[in-house]
Short mmCIF file of C-alpha atoms in Angstrom, two decimals:
data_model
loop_
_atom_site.label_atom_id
_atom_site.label_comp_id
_atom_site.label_asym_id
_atom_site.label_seq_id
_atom_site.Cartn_x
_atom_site.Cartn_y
_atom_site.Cartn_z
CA UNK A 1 -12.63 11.86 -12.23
CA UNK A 2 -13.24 15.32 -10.86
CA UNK A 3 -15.04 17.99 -12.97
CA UNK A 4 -12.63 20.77 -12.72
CA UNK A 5 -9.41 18.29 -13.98
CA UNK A 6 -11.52 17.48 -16.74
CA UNK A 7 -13.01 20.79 -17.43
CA UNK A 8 -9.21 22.27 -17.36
CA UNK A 9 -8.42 19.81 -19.82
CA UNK A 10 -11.04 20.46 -22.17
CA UNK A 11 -10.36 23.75 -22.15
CA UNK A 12 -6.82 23.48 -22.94
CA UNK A 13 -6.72 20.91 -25.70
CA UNK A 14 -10.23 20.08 -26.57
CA UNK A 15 -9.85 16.76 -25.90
CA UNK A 16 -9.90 15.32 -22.55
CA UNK A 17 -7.75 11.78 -24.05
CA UNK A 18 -4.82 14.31 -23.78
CA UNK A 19 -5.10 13.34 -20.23
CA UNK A 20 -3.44 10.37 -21.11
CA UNK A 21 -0.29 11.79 -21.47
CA UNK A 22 -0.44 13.20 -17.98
CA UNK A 23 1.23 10.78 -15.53
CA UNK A 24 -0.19 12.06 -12.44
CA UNK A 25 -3.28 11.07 -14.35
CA UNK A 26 -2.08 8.05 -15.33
CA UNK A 27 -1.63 7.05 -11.61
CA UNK A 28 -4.38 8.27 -10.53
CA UNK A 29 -6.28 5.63 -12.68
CA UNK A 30 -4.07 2.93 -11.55
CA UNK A 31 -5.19 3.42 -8.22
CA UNK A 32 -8.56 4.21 -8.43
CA UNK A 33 -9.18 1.09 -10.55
CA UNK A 34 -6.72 -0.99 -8.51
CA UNK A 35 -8.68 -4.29 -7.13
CA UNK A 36 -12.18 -3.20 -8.58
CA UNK A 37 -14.02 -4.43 -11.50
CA UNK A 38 -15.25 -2.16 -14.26
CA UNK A 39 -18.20 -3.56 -15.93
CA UNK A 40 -21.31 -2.08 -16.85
CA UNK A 41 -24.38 -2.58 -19.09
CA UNK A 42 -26.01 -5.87 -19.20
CA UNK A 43 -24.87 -7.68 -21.89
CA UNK A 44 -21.68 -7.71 -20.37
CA UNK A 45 -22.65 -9.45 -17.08
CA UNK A 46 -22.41 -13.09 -18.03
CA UNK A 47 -18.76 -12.11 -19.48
CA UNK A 48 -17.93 -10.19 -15.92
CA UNK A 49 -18.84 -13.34 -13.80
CA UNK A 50 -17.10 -16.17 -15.89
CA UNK A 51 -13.69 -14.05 -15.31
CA UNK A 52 -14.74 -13.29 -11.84
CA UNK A 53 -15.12 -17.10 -11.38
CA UNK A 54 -11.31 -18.38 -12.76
CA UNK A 55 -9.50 -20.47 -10.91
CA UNK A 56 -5.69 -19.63 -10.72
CA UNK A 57 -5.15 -22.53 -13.30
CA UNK A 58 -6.74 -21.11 -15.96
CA UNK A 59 -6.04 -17.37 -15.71
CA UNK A 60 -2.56 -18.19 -15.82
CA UNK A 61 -3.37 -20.46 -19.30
CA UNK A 62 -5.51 -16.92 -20.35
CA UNK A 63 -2.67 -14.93 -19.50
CA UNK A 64 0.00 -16.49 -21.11
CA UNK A 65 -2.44 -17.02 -24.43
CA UNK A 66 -2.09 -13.17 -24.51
CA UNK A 67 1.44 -12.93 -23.79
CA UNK A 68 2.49 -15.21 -26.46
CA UNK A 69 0.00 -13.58 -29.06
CA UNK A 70 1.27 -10.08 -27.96
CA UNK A 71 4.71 -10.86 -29.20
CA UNK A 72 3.59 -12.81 -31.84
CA UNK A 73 1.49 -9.78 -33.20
CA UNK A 74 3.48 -6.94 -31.91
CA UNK A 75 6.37 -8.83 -34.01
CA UNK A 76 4.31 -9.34 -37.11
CA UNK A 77 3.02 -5.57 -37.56
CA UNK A 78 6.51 -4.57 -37.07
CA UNK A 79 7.84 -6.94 -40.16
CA UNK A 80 4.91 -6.09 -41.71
CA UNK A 81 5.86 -2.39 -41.71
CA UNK A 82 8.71 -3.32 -44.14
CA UNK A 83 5.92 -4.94 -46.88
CA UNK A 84 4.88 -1.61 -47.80
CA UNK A 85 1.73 -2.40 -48.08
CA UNK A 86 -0.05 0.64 -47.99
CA UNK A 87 -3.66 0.73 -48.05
CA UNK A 88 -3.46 -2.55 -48.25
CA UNK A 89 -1.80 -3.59 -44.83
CA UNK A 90 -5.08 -3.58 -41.95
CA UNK A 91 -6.82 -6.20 -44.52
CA UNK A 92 -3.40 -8.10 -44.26
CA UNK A 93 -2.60 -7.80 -40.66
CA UNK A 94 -6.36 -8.90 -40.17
CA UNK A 95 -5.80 -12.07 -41.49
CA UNK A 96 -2.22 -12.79 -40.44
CA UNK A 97 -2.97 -12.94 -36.66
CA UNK A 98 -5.96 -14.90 -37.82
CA UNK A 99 -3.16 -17.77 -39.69
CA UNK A 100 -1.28 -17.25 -36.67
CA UNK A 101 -3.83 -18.29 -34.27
CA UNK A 102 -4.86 -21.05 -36.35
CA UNK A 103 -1.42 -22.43 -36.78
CA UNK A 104 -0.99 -21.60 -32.46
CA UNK A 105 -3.88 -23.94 -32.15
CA UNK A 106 -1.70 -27.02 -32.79
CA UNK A 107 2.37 -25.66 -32.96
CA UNK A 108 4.92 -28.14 -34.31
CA UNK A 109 7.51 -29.34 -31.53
CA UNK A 110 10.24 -26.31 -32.80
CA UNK A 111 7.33 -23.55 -32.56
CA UNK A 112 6.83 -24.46 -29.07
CA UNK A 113 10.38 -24.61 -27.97
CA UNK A 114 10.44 -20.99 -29.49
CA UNK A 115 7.47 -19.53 -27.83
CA UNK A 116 8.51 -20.99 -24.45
CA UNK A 117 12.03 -19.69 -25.12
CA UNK A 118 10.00 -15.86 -25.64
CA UNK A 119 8.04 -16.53 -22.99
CA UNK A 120 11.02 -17.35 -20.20
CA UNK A 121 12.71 -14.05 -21.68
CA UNK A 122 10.10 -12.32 -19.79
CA UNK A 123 9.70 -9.25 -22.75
CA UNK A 124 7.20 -6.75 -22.29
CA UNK A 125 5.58 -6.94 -25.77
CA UNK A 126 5.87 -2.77 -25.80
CA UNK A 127 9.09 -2.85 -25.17
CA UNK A 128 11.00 -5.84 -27.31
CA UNK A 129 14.05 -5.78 -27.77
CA UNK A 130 15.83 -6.12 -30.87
CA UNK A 131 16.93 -10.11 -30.62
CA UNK A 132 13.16 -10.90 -29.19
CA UNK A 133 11.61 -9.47 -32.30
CA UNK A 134 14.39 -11.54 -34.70
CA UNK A 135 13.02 -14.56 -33.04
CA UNK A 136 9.80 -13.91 -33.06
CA UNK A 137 9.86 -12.91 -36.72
CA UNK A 138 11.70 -16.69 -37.61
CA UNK A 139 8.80 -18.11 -35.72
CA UNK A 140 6.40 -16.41 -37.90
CA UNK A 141 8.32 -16.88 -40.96
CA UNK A 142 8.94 -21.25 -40.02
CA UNK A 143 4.93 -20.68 -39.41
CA UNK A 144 3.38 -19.31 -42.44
CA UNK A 145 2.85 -21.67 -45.43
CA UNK A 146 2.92 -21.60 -49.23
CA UNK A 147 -1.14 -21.44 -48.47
CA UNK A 148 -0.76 -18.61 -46.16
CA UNK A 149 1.30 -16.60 -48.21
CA UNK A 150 -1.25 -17.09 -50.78
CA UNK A 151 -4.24 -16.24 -48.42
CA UNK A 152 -2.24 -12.61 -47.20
CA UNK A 153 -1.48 -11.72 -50.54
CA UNK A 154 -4.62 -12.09 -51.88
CA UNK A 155 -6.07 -9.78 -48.71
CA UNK A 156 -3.35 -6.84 -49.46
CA UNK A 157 -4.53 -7.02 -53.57
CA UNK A 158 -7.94 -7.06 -53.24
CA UNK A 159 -8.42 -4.54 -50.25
CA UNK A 160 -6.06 -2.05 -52.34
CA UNK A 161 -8.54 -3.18 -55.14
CA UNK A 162 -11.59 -2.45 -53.47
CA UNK A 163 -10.60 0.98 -52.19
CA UNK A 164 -10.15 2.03 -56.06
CA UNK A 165 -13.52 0.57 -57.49
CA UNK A 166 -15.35 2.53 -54.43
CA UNK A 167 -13.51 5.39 -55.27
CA UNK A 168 -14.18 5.26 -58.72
CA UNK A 169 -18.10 5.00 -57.64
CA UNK A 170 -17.83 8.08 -55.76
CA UNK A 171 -16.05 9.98 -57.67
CA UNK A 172 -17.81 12.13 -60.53
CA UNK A 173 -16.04 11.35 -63.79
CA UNK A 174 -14.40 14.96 -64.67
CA UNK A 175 -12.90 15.36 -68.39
CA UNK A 176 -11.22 18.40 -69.43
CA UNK A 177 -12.54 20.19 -72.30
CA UNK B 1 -3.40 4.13 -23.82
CA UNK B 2 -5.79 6.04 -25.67
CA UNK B 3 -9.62 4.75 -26.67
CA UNK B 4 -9.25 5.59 -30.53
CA UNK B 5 -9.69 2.89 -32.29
CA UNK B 6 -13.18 2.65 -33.71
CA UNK B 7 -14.03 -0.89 -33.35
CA UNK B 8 -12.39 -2.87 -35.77
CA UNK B 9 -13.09 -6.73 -36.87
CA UNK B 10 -9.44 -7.49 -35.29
CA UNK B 11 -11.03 -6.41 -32.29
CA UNK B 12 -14.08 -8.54 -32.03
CA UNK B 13 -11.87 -11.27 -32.95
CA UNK B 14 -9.80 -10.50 -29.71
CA UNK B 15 -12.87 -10.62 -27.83
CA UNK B 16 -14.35 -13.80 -29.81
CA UNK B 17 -10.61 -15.77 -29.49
CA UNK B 18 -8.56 -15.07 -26.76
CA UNK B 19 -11.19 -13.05 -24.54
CA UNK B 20 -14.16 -15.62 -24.59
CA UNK B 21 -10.88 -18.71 -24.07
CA UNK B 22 -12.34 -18.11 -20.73
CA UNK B 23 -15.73 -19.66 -21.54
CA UNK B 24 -13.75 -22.65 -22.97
CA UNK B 25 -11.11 -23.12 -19.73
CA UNK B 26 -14.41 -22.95 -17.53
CA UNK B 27 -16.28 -25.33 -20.20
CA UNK B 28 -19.16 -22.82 -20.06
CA UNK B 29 -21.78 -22.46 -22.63
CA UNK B 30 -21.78 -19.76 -25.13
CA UNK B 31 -24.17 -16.83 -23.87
CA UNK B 32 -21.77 -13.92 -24.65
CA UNK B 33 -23.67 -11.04 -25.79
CA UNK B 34 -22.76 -10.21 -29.78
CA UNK B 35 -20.25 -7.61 -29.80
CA UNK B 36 -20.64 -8.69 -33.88
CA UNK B 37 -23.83 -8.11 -33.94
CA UNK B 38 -23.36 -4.85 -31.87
CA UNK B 39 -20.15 -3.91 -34.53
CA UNK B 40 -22.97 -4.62 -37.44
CA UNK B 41 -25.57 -2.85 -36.05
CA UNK B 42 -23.32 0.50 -35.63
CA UNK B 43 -22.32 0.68 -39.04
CA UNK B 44 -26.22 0.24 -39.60
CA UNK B 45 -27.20 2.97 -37.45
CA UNK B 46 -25.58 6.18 -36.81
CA UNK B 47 -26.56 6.34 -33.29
CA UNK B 48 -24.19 3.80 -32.18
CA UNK B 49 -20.69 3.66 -31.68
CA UNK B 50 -18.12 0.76 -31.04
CA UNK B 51 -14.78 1.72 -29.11
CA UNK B 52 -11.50 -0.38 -28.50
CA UNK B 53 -8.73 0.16 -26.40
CA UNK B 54 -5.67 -1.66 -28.04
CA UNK B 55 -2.43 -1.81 -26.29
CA UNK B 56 0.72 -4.60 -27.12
CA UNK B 57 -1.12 -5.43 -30.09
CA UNK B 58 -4.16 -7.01 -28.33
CA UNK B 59 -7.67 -5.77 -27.41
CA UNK B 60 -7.24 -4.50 -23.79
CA UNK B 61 -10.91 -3.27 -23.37
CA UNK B 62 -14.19 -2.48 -25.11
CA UNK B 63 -17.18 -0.03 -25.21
CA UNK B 64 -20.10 0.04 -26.88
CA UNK B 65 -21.97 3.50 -26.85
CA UNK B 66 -25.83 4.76 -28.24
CA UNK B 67 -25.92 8.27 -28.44
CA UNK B 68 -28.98 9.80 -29.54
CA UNK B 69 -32.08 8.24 -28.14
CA UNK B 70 -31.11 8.57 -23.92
CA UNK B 71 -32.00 10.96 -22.02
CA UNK B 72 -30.84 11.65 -18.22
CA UNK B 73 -32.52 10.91 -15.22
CA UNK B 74 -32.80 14.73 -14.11
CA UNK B 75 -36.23 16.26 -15.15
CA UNK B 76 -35.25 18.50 -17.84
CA UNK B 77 -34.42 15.09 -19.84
CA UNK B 78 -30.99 16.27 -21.27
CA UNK B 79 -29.50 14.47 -24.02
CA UNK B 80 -26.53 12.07 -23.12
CA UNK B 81 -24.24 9.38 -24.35
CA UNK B 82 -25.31 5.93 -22.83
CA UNK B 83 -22.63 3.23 -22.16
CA UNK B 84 -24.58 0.13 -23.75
CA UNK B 85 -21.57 -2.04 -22.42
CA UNK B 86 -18.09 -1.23 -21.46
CA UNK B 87 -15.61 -4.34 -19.90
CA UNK B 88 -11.62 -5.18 -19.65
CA UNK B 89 -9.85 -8.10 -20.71
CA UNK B 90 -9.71 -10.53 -18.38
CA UNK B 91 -6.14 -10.02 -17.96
CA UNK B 92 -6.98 -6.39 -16.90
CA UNK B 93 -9.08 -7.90 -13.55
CA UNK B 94 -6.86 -8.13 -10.39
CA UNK B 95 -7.65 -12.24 -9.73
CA UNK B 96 -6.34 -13.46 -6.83
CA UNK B 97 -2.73 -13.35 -6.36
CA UNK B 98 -2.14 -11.92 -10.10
CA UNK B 99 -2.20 -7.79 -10.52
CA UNK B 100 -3.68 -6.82 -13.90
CA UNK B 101 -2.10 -6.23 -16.96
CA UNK B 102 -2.91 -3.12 -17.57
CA UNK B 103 -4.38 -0.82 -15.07
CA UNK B 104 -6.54 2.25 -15.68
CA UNK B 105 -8.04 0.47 -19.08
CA UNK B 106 -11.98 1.32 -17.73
CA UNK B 107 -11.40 4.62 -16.81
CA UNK B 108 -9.75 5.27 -19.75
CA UNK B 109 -13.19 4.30 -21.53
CA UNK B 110 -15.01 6.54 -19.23
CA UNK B 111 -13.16 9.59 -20.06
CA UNK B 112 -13.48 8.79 -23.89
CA UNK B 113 -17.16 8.20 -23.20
CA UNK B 114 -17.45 11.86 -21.64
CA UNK B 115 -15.17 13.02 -24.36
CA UNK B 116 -17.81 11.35 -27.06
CA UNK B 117 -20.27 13.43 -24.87
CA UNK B 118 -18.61 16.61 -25.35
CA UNK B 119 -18.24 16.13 -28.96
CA UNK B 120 -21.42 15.83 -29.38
CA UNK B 121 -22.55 18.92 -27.58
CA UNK B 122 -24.20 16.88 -24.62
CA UNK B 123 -21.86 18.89 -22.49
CA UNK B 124 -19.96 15.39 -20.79
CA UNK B 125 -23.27 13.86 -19.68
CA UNK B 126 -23.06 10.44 -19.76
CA UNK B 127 -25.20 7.11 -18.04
CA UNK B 128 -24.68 3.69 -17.21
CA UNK B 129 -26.17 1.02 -15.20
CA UNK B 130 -22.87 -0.67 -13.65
CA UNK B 131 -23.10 -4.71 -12.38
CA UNK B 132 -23.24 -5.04 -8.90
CA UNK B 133 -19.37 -5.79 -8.51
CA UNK B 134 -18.86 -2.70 -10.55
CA UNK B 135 -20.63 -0.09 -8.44
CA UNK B 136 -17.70 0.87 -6.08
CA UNK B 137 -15.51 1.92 -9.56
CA UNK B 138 -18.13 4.62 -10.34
CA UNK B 139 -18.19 5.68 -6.99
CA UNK B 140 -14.85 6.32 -7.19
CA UNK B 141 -15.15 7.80 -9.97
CA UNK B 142 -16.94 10.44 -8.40
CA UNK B 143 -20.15 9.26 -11.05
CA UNK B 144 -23.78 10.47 -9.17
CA UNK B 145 -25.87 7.29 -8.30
CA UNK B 146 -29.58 7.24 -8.90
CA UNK B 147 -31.82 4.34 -7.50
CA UNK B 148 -31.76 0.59 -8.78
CA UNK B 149 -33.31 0.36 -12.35
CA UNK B 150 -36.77 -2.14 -12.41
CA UNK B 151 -35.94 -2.24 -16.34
CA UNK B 152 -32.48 -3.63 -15.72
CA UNK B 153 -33.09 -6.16 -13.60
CA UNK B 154 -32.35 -4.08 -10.89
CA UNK B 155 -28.84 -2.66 -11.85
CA UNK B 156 -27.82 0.83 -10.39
CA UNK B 157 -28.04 3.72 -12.48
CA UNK B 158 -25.50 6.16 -12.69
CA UNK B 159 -25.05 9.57 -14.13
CA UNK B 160 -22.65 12.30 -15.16
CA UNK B 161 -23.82 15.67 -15.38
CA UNK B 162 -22.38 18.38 -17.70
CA UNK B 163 -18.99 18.93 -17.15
CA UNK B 164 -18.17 21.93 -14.60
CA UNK B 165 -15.61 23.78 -13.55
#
C-alpha cells in the first residue's frame, strides 16, 4: 500500500475505495494477502486462533454453510426486488435470511436434495445463472410458511410505519395561511 | 468489493451464525468479543464506527474503528483513526489445502480505514496493534512498526503516517 498510489488516488477521485475498481490493484491485494492472516486488535484474537486451528473436516462443513446461504440469500434479495417493498425491504430481508437459517437448521428430505443439487452445480453465488436462481427461488418459496409469511409482512409494514411516525416527530408541522 | 456498508444487524448476525459455526464445529466455549455490543456502543457514541465488507450476500469481513480519542506514537501526538478490531471470514483464511474465498478482503479494510482517516482530516494516519500471525500482512503493507505494546499484552504496534506523495 504505497503512499504515492494512494496519494494519486486521492487526488483524483477523493476517495481512495475507487481503487477498487482498478484491477492491477485488485491483484495486487490478492497477492499481498495471499497465505497471510489479517487480524488485528485484541478482541479479535480468540476468533483468529479458533479458525487458525480447523481441521480440514470442518472448514469444508464452514465453507459449504456459506455457499449454500450465499445462494440462498443472493436468490432471495433478487425475488425480493420484485416485492416492491420500498423502504420497507432491509427490515424484510433482515428477517428472511433469519427464517431461512432457522428452517436450514433442520431441512425436510426435498430441501436437501435441492441444496445438494445447487451445490454440485458449482454456481458462483455472483454470478447465477438464470435456472440456479429459479431453483433456488422454489426452495425458498417450498420453505417459507403461512407463519413466515406472516412474520415478513409484518417487518415490511411496520418498518415503512416507523419511518413515517419518526418523520412526523422531526418534522415541524407547517400550515399554510 | 468495497467497505461501505455501515455495520448493519444482518451483519453481526453473519458473524454471530455462520462466522462463530466455527466455535460450534471445534465445540469451543463462547469467548467471542461482542461485535453487538461494539454495533450498540457506536450508535451510542459518535467516536466509533462499525464497517462491513459484504460480498455474495454474506459478511466477508469486519472492522471496528474509534476515531477521536488516539493519538500516534510520534511525539507531536497527531490525531488518527484506531482499528479497534478488523478480521475475515473464515472462509477468507488460506487453511491448508483450501485457497480463500475471497482474497484482498483485509486490505480492502485498511484502505477504507485510511480513507475514514482522510475524511476526517487526520491526513490517512491510522494505528493498530496486529496478532502475532498478523504482523507479516502489515509489513507488507508497507505499515511502520513501533515496539511491542506492555498495554496489549505485548501485541506490535503499527502506524501509518499522513499520506504522501
Amino acid at each position: 500500500m504505497d503512499d504515492p498510489t494512494l496519494a494519486a488516488q486521492y487526488a483524483q477521485s477523493g476517495d481512495l475505495m475507487d481503487l477498487c475498481n482498478n484491477e492491477a490493484w485488485l491483484r495486487e491485494s490478492a497477492q499481498v494477502e495471499d497465505g497471510m492472516q489479517v487480524e488485528a486488535g485484541l478482541p479479535v484474537r480468540e476468533y483468529s486462533q479458533t479458525v487458525a486451528a480447523l481441521t480440514s473436516e470442518q472448514n469444508q462443513q464452514v465453507r459449504q454453510q456459506m455457499k449454500v446461504q450465499s445462494i440462498l440469500f443472493t436468490a432471495l434479495r433478487q425475488w425480493m426486488e420484485s416485492w416492491d417493498l420500498g423502504a420497507g425491504f432491509d427490515d424484510t430481508y433482515a428477517i428472511a435470511r433469519r427464517l431461512i437459517r432457522h428452517h436450514l437448521a433442520n431441512p425436510n428430505e426435498t430441501q436437501l436434495a435441492t441444496i445438494d443439487k445447487l451445490l454440485a452445480e458449482s454456481v458462483e453465488p455472483g454470478n447465477m445463472n438464470l435456472s440456479t436462481g429459479k431453483q433456488a427461488v422454489s426452495l425458498l418459496a417450498e420453505m417459507f410458511t403461512q407463519e413466515d409469511w406472516q412474520a415478513m409482512a409484518e417487518a415490511a409494514s411496520h418498518s415503512i410505519s416507523s419511518r413515517v411516525l419518526s418523520t412526523g416527530k422531526i418534522q415541524p408541522v407547517t400550515t399554510a395561511v | 468489493m468495497r467497505a461501505s456498508h455501515r455495520l448493519r444487524q444482518r451483519h453481526l448476525e453473519d458473524f454471530e451464525t455462520i462466522w462463530k459455526g466455527v466455535l460450534r464445529a471445534t465445540e469451543q466455549p463462547d469467548r467471542y468479543w461482542s461485535w453487538a455490543y461494539k454495533l450498540r456502543q457506536g450508535k451510542q457514541e459518535a467516536r466509533y464506527e462499525a464497517y462491513a465488507i459484504e460480498v455474495d450476500s454474506l459478511t466477508q469481513g469486519l472492522m471496528f474503528l474509534e476515531t477521536q480519542w488516539h493519538r500516534s506514537q510520534l511525539p507531536q501526538r497527531y490525531p488518527l483513526v484506531y482499528v479497534e478490531a478488523l478480521a475475515v471470514a473464515p472462509w477468507n483464511r488460506r487453511l491448508l489445502e483450501d485457497p480463500p474465498y475471497l482474497r484482498g478482503v483485509g486490505r480492502t479494510l485498511l484502505l477504507f480505514a485510511r480513507q475514514r482517516s482522510l475524511e476526517l482530516g487526520y491526513g490517512g494516519r491510522v494505528g493498530l496493534h496486529a496478532l502475532p500471525e498478523s504482523e507479516e500482512f502489515y509489513r507488507r503493507n508497507q505499515m511502520p512498526e513501533y515496539d511491542p505494546d506492555p498495554d496489549k499484552e505485548g501485541l506490535v504496534y503499527f502506524e501509518y503516517g499522513v499520506l504522501r506523495r
